[in-house]
C-alpha positions as a LaTeX table, in Angstrom:
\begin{tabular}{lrrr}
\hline
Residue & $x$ (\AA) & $y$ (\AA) & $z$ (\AA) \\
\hline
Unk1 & $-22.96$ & $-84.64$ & 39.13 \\
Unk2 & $-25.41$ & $-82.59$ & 41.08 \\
Unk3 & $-24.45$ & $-79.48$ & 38.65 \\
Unk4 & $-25.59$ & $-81.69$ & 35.57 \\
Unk5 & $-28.39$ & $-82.55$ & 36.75 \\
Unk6 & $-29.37$ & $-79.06$ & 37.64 \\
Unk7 & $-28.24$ & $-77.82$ & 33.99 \\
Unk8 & $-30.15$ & $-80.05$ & 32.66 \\
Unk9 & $-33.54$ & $-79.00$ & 34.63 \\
Unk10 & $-32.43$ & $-75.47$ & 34.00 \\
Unk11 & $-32.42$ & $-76.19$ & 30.13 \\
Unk12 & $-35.75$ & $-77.47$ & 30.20 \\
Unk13 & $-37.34$ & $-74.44$ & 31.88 \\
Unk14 & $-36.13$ & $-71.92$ & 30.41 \\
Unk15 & $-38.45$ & $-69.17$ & 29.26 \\
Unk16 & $-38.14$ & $-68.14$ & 26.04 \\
Unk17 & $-37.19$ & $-64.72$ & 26.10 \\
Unk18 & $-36.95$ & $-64.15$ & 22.43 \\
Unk19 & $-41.37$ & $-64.58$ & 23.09 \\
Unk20 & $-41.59$ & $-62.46$ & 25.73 \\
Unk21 & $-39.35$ & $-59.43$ & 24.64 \\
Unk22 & $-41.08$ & $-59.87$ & 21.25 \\
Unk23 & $-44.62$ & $-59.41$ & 23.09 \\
Unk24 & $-42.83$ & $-56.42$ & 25.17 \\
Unk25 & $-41.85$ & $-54.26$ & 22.21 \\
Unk26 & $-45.07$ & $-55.32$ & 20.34 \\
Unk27 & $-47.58$ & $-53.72$ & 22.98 \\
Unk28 & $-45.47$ & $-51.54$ & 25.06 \\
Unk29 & $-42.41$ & $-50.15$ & 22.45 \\
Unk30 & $-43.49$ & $-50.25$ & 18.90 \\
Unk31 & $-41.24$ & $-47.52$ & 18.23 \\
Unk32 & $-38.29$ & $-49.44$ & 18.71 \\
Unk33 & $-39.04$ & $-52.47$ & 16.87 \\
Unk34 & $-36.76$ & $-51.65$ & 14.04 \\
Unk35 & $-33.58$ & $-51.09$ & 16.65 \\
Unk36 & $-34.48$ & $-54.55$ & 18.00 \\
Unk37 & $-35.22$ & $-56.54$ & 15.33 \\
Unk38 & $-31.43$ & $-57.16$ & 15.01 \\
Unk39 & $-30.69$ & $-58.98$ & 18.43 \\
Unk40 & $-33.99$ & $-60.90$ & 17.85 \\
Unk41 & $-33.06$ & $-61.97$ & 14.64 \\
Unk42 & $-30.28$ & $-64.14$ & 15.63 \\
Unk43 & $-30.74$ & $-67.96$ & 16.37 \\
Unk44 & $-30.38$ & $-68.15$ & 19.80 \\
Unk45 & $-30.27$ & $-65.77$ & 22.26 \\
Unk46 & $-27.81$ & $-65.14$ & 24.85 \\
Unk47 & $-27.24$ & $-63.55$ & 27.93 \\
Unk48 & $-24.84$ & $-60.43$ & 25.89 \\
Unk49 & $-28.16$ & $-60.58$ & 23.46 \\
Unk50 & $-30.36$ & $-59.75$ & 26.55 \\
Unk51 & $-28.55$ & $-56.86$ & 27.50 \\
Unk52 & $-28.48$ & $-55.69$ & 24.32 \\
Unk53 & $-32.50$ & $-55.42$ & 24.30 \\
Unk54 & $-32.54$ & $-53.97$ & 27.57 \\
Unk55 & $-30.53$ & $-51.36$ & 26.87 \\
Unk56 & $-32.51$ & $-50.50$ & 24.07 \\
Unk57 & $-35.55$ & $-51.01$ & 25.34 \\
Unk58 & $-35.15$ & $-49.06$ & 28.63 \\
Unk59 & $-32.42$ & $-46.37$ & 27.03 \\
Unk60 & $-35.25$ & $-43.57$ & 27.95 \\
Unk61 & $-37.82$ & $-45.10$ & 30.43 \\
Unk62 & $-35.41$ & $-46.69$ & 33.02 \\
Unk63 & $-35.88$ & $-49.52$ & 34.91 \\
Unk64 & $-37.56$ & $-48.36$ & 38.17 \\
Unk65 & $-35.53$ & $-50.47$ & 40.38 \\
Unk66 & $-32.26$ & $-52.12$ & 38.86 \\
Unk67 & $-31.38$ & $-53.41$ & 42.42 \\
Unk68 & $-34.98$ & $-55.83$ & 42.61 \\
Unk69 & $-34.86$ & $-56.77$ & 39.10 \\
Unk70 & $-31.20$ & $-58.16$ & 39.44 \\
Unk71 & $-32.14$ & $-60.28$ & 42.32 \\
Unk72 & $-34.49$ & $-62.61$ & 39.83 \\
Unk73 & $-31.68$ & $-63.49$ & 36.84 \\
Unk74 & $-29.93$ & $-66.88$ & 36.04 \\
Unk75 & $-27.28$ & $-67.24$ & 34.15 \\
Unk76 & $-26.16$ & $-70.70$ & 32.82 \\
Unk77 & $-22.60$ & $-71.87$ & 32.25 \\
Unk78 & $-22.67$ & $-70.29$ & 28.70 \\
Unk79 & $-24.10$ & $-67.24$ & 29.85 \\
Unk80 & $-20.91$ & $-66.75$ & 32.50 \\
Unk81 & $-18.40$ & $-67.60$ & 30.17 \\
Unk82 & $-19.48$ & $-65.07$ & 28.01 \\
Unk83 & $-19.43$ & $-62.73$ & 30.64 \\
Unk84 & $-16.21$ & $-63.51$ & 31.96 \\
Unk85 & $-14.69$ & $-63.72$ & 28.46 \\
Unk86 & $-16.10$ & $-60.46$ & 28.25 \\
Unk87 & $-14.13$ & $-59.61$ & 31.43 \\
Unk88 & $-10.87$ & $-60.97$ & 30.29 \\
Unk89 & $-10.79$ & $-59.02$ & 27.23 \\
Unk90 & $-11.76$ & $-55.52$ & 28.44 \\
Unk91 & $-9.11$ & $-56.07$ & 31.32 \\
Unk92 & $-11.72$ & $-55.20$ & 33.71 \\
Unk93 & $-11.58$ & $-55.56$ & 37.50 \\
Unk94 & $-14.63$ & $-58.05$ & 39.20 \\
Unk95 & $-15.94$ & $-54.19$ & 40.57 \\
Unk96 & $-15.99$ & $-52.86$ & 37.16 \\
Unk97 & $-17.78$ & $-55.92$ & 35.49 \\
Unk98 & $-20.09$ & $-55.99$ & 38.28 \\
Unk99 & $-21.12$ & $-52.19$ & 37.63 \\
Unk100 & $-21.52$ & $-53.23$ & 34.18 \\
Unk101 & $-23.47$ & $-56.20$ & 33.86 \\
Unk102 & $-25.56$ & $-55.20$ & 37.69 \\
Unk103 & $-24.10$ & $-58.26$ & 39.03 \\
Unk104 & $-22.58$ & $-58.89$ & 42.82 \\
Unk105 & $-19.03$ & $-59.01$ & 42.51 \\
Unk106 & $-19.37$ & $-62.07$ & 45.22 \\
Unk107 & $-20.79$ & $-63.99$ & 42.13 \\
Unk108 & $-18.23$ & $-63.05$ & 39.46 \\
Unk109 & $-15.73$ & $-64.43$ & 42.11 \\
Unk110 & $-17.62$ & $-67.14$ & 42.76 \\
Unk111 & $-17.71$ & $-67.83$ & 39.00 \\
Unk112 & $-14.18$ & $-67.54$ & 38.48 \\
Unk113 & $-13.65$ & $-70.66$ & 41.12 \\
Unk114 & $-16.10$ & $-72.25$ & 39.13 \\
Unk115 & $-14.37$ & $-71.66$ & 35.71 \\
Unk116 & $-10.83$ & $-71.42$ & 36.33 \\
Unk117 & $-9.78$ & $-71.77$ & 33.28 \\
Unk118 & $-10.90$ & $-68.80$ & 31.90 \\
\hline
\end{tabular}
């Protein structure tokens, strides 16, 4: 019950990141507008769709500190079945999807209690 209720708050405050990456590659990265027009062109975004842009985005520039900007993410329950999914089908260990999403392999465990049926 008390999981609903968060989703549901969640929901509602969610930034819109399809705004704010638009605004980022508008006065920051006009050269790679064209690359990312692509991933913002679909309807909704998710958390694989994020990536995406960051990896383009940051390909040459880097993010100055991976381990601080990790800290401040949220996923929502579509968000970690994706990633799980994602998991499942690469046959990849909690250490290796960790490494490749920059998440703590405490949470993909933790998410795999959640969602056992994945």
């Amino acid at each position: 019950m008390d999981r609903k209720i968060q989703q549901s708050k969640f929901r509602i405050n969610a930034p819109d990141y399809r705004k704010i990456y638009t605004d980022m590659i508008e006065m920051k990265y006009v050269d790679k507008r064209r690359k990312c027009e692509t991933v913002l062109s679909n309807a909704k975004l998710s958390v694989m769709d994020i990536f995406e842009l960051e990896k383009i985005i940051f390909e040459t520039n880097g993010v100055p500190d991976e381990k601080e900007n990790g800290k401040f993410r949220a996923y929502d329950d579509e968000s970690i079945l994706q990633i799980l999914t994602y998991q499942k089908k690469n046959k990849m260990t909690n250490t290796d999807i960790s490494n490749h999403f920059k998440i703590s392999r405490n949470s993909i465990a933790k998410w795999k209690k959640l969602f056992p049926e994945i």
